[in-house]
GROMACS .gro file of C-alpha atoms in nm:
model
  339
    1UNK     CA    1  -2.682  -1.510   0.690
    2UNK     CA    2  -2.337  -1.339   0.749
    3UNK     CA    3  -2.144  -1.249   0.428
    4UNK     CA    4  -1.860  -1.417   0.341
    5UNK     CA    5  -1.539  -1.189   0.281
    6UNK     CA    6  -1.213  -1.339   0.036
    7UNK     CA    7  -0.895  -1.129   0.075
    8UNK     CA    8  -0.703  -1.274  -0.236
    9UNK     CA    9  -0.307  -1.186  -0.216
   10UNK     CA   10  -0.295  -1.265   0.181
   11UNK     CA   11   0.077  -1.122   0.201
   12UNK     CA   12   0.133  -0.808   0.462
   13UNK     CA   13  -0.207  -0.590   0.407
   14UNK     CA   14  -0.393  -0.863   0.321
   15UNK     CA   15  -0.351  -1.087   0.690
   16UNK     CA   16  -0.370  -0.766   0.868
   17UNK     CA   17  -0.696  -0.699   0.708
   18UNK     CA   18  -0.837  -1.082   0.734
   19UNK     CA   19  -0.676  -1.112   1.099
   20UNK     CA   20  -0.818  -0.801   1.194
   21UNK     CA   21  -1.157  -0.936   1.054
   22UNK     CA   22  -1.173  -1.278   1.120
   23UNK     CA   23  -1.062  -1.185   1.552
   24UNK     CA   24  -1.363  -1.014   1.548
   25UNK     CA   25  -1.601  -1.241   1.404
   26UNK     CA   26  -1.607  -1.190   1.084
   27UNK     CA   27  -1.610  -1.520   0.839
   28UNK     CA   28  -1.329  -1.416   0.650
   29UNK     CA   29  -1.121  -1.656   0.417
   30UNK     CA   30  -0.717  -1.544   0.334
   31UNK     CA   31  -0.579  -1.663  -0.037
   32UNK     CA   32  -0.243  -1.645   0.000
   33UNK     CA   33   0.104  -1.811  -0.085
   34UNK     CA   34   0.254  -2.156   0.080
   35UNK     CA   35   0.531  -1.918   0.218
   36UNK     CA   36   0.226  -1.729   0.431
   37UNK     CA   37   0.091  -2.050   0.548
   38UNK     CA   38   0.343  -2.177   0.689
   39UNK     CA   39   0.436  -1.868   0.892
   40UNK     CA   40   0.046  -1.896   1.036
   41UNK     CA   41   0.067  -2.274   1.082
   42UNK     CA   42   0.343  -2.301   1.281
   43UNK     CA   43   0.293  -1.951   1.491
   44UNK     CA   44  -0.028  -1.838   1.415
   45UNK     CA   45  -0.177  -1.510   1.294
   46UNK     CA   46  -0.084  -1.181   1.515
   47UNK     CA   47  -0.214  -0.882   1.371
   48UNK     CA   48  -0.065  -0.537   1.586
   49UNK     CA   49  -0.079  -0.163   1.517
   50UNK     CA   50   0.075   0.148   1.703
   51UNK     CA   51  -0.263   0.278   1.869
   52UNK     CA   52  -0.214  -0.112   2.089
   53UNK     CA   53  -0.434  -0.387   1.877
   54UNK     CA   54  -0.287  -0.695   1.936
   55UNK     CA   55  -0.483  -1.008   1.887
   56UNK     CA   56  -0.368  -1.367   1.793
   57UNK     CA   57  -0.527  -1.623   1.600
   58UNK     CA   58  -0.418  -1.975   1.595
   59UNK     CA   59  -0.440  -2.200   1.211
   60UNK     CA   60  -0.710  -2.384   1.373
   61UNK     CA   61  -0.945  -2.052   1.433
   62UNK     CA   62  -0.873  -1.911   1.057
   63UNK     CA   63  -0.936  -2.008   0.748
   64UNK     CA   64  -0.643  -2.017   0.517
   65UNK     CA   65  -0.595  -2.139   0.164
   66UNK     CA   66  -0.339  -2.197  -0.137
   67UNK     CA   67  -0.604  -2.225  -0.400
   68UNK     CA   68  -0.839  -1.990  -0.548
   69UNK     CA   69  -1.135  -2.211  -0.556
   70UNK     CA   70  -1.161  -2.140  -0.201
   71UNK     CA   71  -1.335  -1.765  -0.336
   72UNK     CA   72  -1.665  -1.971  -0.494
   73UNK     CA   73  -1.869  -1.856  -0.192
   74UNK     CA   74  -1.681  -1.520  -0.155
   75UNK     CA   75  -1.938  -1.259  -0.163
   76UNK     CA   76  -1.706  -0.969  -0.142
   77UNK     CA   77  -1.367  -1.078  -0.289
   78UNK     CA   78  -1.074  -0.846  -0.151
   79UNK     CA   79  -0.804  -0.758  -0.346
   80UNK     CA   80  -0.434  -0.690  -0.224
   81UNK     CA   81  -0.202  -0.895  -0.467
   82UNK     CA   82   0.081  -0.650  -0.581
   83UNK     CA   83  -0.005  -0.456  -0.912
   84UNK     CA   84   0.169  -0.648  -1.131
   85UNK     CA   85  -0.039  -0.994  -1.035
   86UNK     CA   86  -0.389  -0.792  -1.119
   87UNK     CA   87  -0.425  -0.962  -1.413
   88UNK     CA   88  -0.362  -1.302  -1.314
   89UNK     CA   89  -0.555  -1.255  -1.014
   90UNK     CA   90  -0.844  -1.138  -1.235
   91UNK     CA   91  -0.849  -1.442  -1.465
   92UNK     CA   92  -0.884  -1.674  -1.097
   93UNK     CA   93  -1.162  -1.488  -1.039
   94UNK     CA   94  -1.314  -1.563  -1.353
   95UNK     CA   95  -1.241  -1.901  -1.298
   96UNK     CA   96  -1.404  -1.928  -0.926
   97UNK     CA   97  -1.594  -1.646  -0.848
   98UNK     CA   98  -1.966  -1.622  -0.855
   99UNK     CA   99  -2.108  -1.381  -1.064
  100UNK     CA  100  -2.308  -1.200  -0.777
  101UNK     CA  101  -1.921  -1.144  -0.578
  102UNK     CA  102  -1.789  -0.773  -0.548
  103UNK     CA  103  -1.424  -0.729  -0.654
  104UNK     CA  104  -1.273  -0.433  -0.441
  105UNK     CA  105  -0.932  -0.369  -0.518
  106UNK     CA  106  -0.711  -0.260  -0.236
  107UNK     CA  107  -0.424  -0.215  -0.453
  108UNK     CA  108  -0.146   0.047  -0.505
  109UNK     CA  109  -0.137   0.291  -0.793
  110UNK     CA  110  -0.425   0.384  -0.989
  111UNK     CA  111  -0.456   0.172  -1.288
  112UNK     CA  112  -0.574  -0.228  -1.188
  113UNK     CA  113  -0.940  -0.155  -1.135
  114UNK     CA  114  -0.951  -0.024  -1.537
  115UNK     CA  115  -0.739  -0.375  -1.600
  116UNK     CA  116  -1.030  -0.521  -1.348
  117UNK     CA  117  -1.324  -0.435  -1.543
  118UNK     CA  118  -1.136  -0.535  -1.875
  119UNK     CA  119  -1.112  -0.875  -1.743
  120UNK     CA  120  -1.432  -0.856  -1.533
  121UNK     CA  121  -1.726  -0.700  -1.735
  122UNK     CA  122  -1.994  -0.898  -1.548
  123UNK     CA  123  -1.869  -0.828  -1.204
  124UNK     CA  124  -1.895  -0.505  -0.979
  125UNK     CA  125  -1.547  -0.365  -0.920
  126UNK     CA  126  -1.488  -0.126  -0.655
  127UNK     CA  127  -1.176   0.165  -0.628
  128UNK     CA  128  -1.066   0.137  -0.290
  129UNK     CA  129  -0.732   0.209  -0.113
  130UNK     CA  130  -0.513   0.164   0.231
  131UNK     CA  131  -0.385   0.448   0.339
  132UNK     CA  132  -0.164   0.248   0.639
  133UNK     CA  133   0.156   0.069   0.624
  134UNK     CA  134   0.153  -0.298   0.721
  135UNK     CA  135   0.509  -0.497   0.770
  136UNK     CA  136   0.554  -0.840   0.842
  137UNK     CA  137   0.756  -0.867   1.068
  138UNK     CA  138   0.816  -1.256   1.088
  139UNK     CA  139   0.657  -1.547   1.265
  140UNK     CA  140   0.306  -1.446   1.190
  141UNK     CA  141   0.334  -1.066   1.300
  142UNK     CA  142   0.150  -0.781   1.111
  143UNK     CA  143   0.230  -0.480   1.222
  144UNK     CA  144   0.034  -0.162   1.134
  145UNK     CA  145   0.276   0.112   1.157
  146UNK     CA  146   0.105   0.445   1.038
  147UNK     CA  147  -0.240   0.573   1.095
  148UNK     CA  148  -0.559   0.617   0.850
  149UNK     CA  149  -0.886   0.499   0.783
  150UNK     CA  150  -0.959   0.239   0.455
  151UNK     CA  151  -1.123   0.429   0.146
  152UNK     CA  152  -1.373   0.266  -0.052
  153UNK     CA  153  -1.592   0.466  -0.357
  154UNK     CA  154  -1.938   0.385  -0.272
  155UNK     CA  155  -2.256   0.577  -0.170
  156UNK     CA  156  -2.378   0.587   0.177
  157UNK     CA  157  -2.566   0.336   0.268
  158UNK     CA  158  -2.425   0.133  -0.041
  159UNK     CA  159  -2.274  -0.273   0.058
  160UNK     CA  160  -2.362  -0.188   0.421
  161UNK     CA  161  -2.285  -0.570   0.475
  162UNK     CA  162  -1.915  -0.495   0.366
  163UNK     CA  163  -1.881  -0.136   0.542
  164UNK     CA  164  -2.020  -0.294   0.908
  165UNK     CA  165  -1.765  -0.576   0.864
  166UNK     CA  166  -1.498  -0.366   0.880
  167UNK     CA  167  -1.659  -0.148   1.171
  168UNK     CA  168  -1.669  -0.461   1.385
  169UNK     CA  169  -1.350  -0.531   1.309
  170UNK     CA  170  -1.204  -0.150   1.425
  171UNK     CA  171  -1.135  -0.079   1.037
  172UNK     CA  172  -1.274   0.256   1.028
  173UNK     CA  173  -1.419   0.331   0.625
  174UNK     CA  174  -1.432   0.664   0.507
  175UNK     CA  175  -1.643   0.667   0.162
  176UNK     CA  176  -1.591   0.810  -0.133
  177UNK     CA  177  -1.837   0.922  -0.437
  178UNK     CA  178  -1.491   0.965  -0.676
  179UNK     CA  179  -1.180   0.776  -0.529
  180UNK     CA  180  -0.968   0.861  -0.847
  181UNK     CA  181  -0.828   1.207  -0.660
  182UNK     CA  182  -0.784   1.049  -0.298
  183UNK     CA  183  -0.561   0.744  -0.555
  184UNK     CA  184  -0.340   0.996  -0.674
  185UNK     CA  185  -0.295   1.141  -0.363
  186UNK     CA  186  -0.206   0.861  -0.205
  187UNK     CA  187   0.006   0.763  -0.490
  188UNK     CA  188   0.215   1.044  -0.359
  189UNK     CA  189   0.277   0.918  -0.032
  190UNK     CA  190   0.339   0.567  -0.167
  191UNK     CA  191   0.649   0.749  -0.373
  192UNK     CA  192   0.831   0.767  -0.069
  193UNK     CA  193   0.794   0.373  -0.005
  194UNK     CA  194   1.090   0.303  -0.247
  195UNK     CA  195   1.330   0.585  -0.110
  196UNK     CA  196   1.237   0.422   0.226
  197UNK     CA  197   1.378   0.076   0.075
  198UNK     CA  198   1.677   0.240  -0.051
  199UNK     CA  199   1.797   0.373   0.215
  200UNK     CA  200   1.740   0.015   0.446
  201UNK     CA  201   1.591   0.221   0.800
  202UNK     CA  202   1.292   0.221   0.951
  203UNK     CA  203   1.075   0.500   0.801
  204UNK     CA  204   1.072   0.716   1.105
  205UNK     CA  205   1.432   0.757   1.126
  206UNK     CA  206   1.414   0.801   0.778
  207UNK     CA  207   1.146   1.050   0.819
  208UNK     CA  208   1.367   1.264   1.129
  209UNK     CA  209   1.652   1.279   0.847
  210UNK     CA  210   1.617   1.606   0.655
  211UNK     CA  211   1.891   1.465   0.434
  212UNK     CA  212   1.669   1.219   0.325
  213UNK     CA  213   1.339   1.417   0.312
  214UNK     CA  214   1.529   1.676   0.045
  215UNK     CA  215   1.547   1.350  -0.141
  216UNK     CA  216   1.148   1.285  -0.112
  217UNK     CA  217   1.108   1.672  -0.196
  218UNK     CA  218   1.264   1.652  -0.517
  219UNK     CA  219   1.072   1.303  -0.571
  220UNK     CA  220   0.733   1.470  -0.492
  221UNK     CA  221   0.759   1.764  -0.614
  222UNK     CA  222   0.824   1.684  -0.987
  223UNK     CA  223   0.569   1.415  -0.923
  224UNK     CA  224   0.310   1.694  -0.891
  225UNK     CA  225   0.464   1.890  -1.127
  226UNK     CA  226   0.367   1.628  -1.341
  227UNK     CA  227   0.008   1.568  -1.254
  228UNK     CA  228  -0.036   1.935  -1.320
  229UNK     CA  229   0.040   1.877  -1.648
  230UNK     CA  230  -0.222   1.608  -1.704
  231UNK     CA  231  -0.457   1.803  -1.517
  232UNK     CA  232  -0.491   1.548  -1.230
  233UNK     CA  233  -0.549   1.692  -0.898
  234UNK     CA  234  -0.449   1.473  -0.571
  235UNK     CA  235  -0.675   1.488  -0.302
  236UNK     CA  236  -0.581   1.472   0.075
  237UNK     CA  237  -0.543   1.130   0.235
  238UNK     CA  238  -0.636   1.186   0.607
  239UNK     CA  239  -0.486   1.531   0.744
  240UNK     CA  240  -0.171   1.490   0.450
  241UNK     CA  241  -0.254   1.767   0.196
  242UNK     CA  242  -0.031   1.623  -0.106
  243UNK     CA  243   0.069   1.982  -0.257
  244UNK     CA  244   0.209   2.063   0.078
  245UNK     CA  245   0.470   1.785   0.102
  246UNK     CA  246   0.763   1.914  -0.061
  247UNK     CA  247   0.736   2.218   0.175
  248UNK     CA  248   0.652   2.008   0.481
  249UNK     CA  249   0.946   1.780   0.383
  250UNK     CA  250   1.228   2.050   0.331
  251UNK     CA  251   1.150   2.196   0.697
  252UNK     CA  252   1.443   2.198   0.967
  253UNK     CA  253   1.426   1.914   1.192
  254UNK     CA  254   1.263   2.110   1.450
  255UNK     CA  255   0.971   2.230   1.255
  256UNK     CA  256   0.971   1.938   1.101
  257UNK     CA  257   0.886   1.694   1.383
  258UNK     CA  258   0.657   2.005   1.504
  259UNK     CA  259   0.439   1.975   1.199
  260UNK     CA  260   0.465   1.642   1.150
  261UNK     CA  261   0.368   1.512   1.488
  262UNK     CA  262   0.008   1.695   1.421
  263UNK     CA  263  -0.004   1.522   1.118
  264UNK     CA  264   0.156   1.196   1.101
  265UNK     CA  265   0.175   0.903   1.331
  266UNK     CA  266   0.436   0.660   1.302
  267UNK     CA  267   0.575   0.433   1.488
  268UNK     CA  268   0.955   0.300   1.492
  269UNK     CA  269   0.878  -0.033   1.374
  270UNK     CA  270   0.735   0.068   1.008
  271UNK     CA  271   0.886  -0.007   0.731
  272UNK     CA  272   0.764   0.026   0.342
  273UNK     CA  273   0.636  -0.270   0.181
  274UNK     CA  274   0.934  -0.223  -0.094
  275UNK     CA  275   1.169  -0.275   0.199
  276UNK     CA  276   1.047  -0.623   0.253
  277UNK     CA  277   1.015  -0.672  -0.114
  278UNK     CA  278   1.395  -0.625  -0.121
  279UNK     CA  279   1.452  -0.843   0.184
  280UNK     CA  280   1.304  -1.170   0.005
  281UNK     CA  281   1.443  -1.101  -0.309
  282UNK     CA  282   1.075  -1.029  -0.499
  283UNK     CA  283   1.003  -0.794  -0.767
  284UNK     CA  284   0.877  -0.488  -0.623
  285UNK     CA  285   0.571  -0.267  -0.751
  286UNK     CA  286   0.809   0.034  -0.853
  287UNK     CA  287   0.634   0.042  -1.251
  288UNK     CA  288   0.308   0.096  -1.040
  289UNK     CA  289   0.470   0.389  -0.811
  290UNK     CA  290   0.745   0.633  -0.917
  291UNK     CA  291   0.699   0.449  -1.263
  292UNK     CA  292   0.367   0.529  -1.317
  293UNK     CA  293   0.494   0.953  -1.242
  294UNK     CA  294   0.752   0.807  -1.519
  295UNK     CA  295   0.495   0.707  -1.781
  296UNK     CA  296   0.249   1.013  -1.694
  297UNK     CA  297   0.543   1.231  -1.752
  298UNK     CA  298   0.612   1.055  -2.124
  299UNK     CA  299   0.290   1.043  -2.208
  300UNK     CA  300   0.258   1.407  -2.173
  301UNK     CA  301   0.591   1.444  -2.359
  302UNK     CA  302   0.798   1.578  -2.055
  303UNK     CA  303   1.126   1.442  -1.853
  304UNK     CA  304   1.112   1.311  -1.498
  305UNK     CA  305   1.424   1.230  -1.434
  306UNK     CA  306   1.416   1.181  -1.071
  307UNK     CA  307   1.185   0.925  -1.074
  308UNK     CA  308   1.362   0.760  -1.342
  309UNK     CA  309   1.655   0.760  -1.156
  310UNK     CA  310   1.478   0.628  -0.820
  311UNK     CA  311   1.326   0.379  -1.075
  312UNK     CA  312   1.622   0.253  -1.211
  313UNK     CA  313   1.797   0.243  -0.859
  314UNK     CA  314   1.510   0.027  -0.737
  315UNK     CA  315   1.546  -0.224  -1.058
  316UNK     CA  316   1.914  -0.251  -0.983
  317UNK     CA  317   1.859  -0.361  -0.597
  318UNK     CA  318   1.559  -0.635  -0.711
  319UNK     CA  319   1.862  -0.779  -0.978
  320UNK     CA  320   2.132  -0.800  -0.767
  321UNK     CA  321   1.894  -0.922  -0.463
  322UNK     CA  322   2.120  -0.843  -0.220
  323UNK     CA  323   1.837  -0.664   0.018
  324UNK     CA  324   1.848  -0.299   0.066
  325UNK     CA  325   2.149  -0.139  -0.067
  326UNK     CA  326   2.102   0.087   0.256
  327UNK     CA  327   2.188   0.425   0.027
  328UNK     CA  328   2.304   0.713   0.218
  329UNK     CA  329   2.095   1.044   0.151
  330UNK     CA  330   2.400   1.159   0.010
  331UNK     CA  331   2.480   0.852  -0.275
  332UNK     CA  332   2.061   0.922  -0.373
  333UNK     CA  333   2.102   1.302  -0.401
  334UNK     CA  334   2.456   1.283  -0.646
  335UNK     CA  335   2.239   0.996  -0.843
  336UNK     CA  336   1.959   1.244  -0.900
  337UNK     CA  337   2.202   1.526  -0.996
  338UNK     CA  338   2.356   1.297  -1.243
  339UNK     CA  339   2.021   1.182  -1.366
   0.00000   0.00000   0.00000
């Protein structure tokens, strides 16, 4: 009998993950907000990504749901609900779950699967992360923008049922005996997704402006400055080596789009997540990104002050909820000076 797969927190990774899964066969259930379901009721589910996927589901061919008693079968229960929801999330899954179900949390920053097993004792909770950029892009598109493979810590051979799931679906799975390094390095990557939002552009024209990248170099590179500090060491996600970024990042244009093209697919639609956090005026996972650089930093007893400042720019667009305030590379590096 086929295993049944939950993604819980069905927003923008989480239908690109159960569309991807449930076109290819895969009996696949999406938790998710009234706000989702009506985008997939009245156009369907479209999941895309720049190497050409493009499949389309119609409501009648998924299964969707509002309520968390739809996970009581669930025997893996995936988990993309923003950061700050882990703990609500968790207590649903208290609530519904069978005891048997795995809890793997594809979730941002590096902190919700210690909340997980705090709320969970009983169940098996798994570290796992997505290295790609979704966006939704409207009438029940998902868009995968940038390139990667998912990450789960497991040993080989370990919830094969899970791991061939996503192989049928074209979700590549690389595996991981200790995820904590590869979460920190992608933690670094995912510091760029609120300069991204600042600045209101797609993230490869972001990306081709230098102006902006001197931005992300200061970001990053206190970031790591940090971690050194606490001793943490980020691991490479894909072919992005983490210590190399600020380099990478300050390069002239030229060089820049040399080494980057080797590296680093995007494609002009992508967007961060925080982008379309700003567009529908929803608190954004900012504590859980540059924040979490920001509480490292204090708890080691030493400043971070560009973080703080992206931090505080980022709280200042969600109150106002105006959208992006579309920065200029120019109004971001005078903040950080001031900082």
């Amino acid at each position: 009998m086929q295993q049944k797969i939950a993604i819980v927190g069905a927003g923008s990774v989480g239908c690109y993950l159960g569309g991807c899964l449930t076109g290819n066969g895969v009996n696949a259930i999406l938790v998710g907000r009234e706000r989702i379901q009506k985008q997939l009721t009245e156009y369907g589910l479209s999941v895309t990504d720049w190497r050409g996927r493009d499949q389309t589901m119609q409501i009648e061919q998924l299964q969707f749901s509002v309520s968390m008693e739809s996970i009581t079968e669930a025997d893996y229960i995936l988990l993309t609900v923003k950061s700050g929801d882990t703990e609500a999330a968790a207590a649903s899954i208290l609530d519904y779950a069978k005891a048997s179900a795995v809890i793997v949390s594809f979730q941002n920053g590096t902190q919700n699967v210690a909340t997980l097993k705090a709320k969970l004792p009983n169940h098996k909770i798994l570290k796992a992360m997505v290295p790609f950029n979704v966006l939704n892009n409207g009438e029940g598109q998902f868009h995968c923008g940038t390139e990667g493979n998912l990450a789960i810590e497991a040993k080989e051979g370990d919830y094969s049922e899970l791991i061939n799931a996503f192989k049928q679906a074209s979700l590549p799975v690389a595996l991981y005996e200790d995820l904590e390094g590869v979460q920190w390095g992608k933690l670094i990557i995912n510091l760029n997704n609120a300069v991204n939002a600042l600045s209101g552009i797609p993230l490869l024209e972001q990306m081709n402006n230098r102006e902006y990248r001197l931005v992300m170099t200061k970001v990053i590179a206190e970031a790591l400055a940090v971690m050194k500090v606490a001793d943490i060491k980020p691991a490479r996600t894909g072919k992005v080596i983490p210590t190399w970024m600020p380099y990478i990042l300050a390069l002239p244009n030229w060089l820049f789009k040399r080494v980057a093209s080797a590296t680093l697919k995007i494609d002009p639609k992508a967007r961060s997540s925080m982008y379309e956090d700003f567009a529908l005026k929803r608190k954004t996972e900012i504590d859980f990104l540059n924040g979490e650089i920001v509480s490292l930093a204090q708890r080691y007893g030493i400043p971070a002050p560009v973080n703080q400042c992206i931090v505080n720019l980022v709280k200042d667009a969600e109150q106002k909820q105006n959208g992006s305030p579309m920065h200029s590379p120019e109004f971001l590096q005078s903040a950080i000076k001031k900082h």
